[in-house]
Coordinates of C-alpha atoms and ligand atoms in Angstrom, one line a residue:
X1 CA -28.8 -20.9 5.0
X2 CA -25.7 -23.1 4.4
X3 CA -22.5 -22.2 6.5
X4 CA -20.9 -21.1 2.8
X5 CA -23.5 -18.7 1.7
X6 CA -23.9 -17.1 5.3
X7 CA -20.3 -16.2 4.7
X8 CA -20.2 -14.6 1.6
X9 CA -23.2 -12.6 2.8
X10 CA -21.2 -11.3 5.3
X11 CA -18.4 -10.5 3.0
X12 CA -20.9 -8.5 1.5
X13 CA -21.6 -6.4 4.5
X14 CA -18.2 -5.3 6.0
X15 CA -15.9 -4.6 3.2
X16 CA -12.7 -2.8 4.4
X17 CA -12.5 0.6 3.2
X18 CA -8.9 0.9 3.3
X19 CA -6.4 -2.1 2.0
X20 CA -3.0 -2.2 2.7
X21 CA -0.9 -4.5 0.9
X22 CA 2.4 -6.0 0.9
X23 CA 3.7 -7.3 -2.5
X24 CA 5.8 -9.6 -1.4
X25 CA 7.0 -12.8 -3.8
X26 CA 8.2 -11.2 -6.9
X27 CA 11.8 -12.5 -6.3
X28 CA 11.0 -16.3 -6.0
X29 CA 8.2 -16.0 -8.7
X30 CA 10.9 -15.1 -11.3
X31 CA 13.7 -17.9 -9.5
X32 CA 11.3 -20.4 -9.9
X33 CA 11.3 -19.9 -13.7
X34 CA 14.9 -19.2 -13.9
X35 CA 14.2 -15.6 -14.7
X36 CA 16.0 -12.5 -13.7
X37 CA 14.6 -11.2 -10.5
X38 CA 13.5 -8.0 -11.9
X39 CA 10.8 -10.3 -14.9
X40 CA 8.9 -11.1 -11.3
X41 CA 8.7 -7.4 -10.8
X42 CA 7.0 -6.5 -14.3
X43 CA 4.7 -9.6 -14.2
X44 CA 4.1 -8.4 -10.3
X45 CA 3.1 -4.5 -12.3
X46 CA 0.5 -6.2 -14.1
X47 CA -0.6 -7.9 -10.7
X48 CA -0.8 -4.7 -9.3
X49 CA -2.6 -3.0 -12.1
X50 CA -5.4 -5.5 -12.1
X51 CA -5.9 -5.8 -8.8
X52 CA -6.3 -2.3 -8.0
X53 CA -8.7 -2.3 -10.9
X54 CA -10.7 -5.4 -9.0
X55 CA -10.5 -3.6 -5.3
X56 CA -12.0 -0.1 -7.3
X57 CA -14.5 -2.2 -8.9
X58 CA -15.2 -3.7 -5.7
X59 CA -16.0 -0.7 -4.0
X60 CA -12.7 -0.4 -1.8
X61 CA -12.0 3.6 -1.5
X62 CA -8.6 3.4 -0.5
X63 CA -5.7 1.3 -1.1
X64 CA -2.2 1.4 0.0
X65 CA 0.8 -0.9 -1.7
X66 CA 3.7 -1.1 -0.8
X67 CA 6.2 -0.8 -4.1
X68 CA 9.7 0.0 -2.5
X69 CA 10.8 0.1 1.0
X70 CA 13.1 2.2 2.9
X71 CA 15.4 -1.0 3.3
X72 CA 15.1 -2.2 -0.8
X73 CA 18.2 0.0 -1.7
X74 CA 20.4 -2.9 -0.2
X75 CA 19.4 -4.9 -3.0
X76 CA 21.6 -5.1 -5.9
X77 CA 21.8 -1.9 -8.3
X78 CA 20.0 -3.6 -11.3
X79 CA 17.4 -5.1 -8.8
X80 CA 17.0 -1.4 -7.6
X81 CA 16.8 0.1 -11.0
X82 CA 14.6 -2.4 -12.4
X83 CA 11.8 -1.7 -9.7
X84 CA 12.5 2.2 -10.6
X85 CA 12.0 1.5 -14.4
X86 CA 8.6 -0.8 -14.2
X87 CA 7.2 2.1 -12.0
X88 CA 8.2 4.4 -14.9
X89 CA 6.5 2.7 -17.2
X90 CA 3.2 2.7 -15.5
X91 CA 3.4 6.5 -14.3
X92 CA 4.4 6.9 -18.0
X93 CA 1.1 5.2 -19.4
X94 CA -0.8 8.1 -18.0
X95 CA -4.2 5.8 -18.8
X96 CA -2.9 3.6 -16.1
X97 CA -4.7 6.1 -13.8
X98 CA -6.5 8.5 -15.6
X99 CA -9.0 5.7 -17.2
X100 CA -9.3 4.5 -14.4
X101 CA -11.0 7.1 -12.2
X102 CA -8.3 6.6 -9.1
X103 CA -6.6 8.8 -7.2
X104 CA -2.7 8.4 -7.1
X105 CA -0.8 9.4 -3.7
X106 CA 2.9 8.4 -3.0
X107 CA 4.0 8.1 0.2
X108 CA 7.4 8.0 1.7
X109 CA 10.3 10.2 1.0
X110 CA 11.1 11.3 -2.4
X111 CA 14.3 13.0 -1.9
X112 CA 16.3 10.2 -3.2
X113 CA 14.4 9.3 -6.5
X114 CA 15.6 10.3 -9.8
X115 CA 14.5 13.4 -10.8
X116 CA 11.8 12.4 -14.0
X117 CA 10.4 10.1 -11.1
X118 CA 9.9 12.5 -8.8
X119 CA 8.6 14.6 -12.0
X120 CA 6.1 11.7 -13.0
X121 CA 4.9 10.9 -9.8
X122 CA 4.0 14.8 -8.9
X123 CA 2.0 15.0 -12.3
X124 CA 0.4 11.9 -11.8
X125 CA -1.1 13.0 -8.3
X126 CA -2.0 16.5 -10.1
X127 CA -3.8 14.5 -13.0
X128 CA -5.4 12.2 -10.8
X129 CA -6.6 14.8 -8.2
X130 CA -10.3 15.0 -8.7
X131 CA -10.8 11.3 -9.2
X132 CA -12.8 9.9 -7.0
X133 CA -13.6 6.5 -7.1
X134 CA -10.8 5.0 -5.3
X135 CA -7.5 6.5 -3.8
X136 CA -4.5 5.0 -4.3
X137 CA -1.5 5.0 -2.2
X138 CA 1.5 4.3 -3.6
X139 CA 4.1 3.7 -0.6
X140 CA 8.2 4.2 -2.8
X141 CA 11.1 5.0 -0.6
X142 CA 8.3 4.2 2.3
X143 CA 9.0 3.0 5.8
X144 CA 7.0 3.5 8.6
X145 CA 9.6 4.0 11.4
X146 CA 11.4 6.8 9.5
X147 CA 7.5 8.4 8.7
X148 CA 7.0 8.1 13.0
X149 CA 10.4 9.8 13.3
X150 CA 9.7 12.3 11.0
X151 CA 6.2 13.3 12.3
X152 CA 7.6 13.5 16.0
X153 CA 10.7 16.0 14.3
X154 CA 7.8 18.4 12.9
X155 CA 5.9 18.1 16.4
X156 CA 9.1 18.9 18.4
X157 CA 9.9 22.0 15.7
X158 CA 6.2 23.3 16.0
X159 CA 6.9 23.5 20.0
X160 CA 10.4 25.0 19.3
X161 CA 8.0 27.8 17.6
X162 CA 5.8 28.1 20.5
X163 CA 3.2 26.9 18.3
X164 CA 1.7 24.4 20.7
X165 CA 3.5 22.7 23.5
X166 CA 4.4 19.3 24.9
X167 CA 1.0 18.5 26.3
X168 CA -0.4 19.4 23.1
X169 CA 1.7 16.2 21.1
X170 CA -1.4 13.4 21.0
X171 CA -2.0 10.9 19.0
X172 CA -3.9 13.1 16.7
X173 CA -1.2 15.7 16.8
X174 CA 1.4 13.1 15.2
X175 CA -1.4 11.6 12.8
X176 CA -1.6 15.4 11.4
X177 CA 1.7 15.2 10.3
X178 CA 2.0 11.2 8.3
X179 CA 1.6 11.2 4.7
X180 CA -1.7 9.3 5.1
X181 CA -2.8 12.3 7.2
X182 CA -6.6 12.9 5.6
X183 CA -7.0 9.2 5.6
X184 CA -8.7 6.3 7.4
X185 CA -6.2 3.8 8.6
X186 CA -6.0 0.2 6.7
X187 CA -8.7 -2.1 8.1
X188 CA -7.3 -4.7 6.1
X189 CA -3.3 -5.4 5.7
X190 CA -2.8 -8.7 2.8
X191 CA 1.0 -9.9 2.7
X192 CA 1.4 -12.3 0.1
X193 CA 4.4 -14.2 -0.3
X194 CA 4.1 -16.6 3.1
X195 CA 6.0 -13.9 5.6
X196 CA 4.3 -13.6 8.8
X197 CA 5.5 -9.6 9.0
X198 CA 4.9 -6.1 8.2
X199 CA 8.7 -4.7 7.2
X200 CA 8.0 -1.6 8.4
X201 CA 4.8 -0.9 6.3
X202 CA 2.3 1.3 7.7
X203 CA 3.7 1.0 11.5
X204 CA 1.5 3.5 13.0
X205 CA -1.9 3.1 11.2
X206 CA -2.2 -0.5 11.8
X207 CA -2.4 -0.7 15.1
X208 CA -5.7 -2.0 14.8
X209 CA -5.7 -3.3 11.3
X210 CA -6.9 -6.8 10.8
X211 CA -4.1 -8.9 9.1
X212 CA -4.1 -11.1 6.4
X213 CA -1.2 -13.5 4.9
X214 CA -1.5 -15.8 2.1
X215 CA 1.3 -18.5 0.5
X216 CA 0.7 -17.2 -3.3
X217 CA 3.5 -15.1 -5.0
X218 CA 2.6 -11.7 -5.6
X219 CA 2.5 -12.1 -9.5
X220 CA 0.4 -15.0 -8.9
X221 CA -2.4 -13.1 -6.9
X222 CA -5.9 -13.3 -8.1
X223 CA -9.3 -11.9 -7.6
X224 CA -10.2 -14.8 -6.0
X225 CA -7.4 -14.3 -3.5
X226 CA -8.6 -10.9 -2.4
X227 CA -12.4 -12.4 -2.6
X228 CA -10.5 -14.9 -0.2
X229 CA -9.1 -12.3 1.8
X230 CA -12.1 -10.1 2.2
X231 CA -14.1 -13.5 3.6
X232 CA -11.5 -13.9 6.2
X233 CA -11.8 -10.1 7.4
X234 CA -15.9 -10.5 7.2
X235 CA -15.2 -12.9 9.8
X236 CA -12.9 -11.1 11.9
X237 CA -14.7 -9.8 15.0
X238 CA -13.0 -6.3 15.7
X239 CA -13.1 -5.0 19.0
X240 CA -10.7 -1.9 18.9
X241 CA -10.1 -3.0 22.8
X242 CA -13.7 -3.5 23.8
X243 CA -14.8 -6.2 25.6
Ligands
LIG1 C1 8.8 -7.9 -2.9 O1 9.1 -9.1 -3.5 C2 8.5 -6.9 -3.9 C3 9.2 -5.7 -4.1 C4 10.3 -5.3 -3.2 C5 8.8 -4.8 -5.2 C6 7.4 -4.7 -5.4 C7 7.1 -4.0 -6.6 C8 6.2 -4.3 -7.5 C9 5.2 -5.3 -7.4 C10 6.0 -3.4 -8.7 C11 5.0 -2.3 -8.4 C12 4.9 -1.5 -9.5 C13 4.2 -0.4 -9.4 C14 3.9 0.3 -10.6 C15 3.6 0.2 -8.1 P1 10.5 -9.7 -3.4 O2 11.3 -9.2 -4.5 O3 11.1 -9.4 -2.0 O4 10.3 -11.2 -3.6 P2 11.0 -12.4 -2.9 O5 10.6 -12.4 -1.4 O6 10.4 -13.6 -3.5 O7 12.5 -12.3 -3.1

């Protein structure tokens, strides 16, 4: 068997079953054709839509993208409210998700959000709730440090109320109480856009994901770049601190 076909055999055999994945690129995609930043957000929507499509298709049962990060609210205020409106319109074209067959999940705090967002994204998780063939987490507001922090304030109030005590706070104890609580972690963590970093993005479940970056701007992102991508991981040789 040649090298090449011994690989995508592999790739075959140990698909991740839970992506993570950091959009980056939008910005720079629109720059270099002297577009407003937020035209390299829509055009990075449509990304998003089809590869979710593609990882469902491919038999991936969860993905996790990361759409708006704790930090994003120091961009400027249309920069901000153009991200807000192209997640509108996809929570508003219900068939986004409901033709689809994929469960919708947000994590991250929704406090903040404009109201009809918060309203959208609550009916889009009820709508989607039985659907089975993929979840989808959608991380808005999101930022893993402030999910850690928060998860260690409910431990300490559940000792306040003699519920458990300190012994009692494990690592499962705090995994109970992250929005990503009934899930595996990421195997798999893509960041396109040539940054060697995770910016906060799932800081607690991947610390033993297998990371991935790639030079392409996120509204250039393919198929072939996840096929790519999933080759790479197929190769990886997870140990999970074994020998
Ligand atoms: C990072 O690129 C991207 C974002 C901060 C926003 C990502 C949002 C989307 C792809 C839209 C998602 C939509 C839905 C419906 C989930 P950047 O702006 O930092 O790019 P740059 O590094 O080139 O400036």
């Amino acid at each position: 068997m040649s090298l090449f076909k011994k690989k995508v055999a592999a790739s075959l055999e140990t698909l991740p079953v839970h992506i993570g994945i950091i959009m980056d690129g939008n910005g720079r995609w629109a720059k270099k054709r002297g577009m407003p930043r937020s035209a390299g957000h829509s055009k990075g929507a449509a990304t998003f839509r089809d590869i979710t499509r593609y990882c469902r298709d491919r038999g991936i049962k969860y993905l996790t993208v990361y759409a708006f990060s704790t930090e994003n609210w120091k961009r400027s205020e249309e920069e901000v409210s153009g991200i807000m409106n192209v997640l509108r319109g996809y929570l508003r074209d219900a068939k986004n998700y409901t033709k689809d067959n994929i469960r919708v999940n947000f994590i991250g705090d929704r406090e903040p959000l404009d109201e009809d967002i918060k309203a959208l994204m609550e009916d889009a998780e009820k709508t989607s709730e039985s659907f089975d063939a993929m979840t989808l987490n959608i991380a808005i507001n999101y930022g893993g440090l402030p999910e850690i922090a928060n998860a260690a304030r409910l431990c300490a109030q559940k000792v306040l109320e003699g519920e458990i005590s300190c012994e009692d706070i494990t690592c499962e104890e705090i995994k109970k109480h992250l929005y990503t609580k009934d899930q595996p972690d990421p195997d798999l963590i893509i960041r396109t856009g040539g940054e060697y970093r995770l910016s906060n993005f799932l800081t607690w479940q991947s610390a033993y994901s297998e990371l991935y970056f790639c030079d392409v701007l996120w509204p250039d992102f393919e198929a072939k770049h996840i096929e790519q991508a999933l080759l790479a991981y197929s190769n990886r040789n997870r140990r999970f601190g074994n020998a």
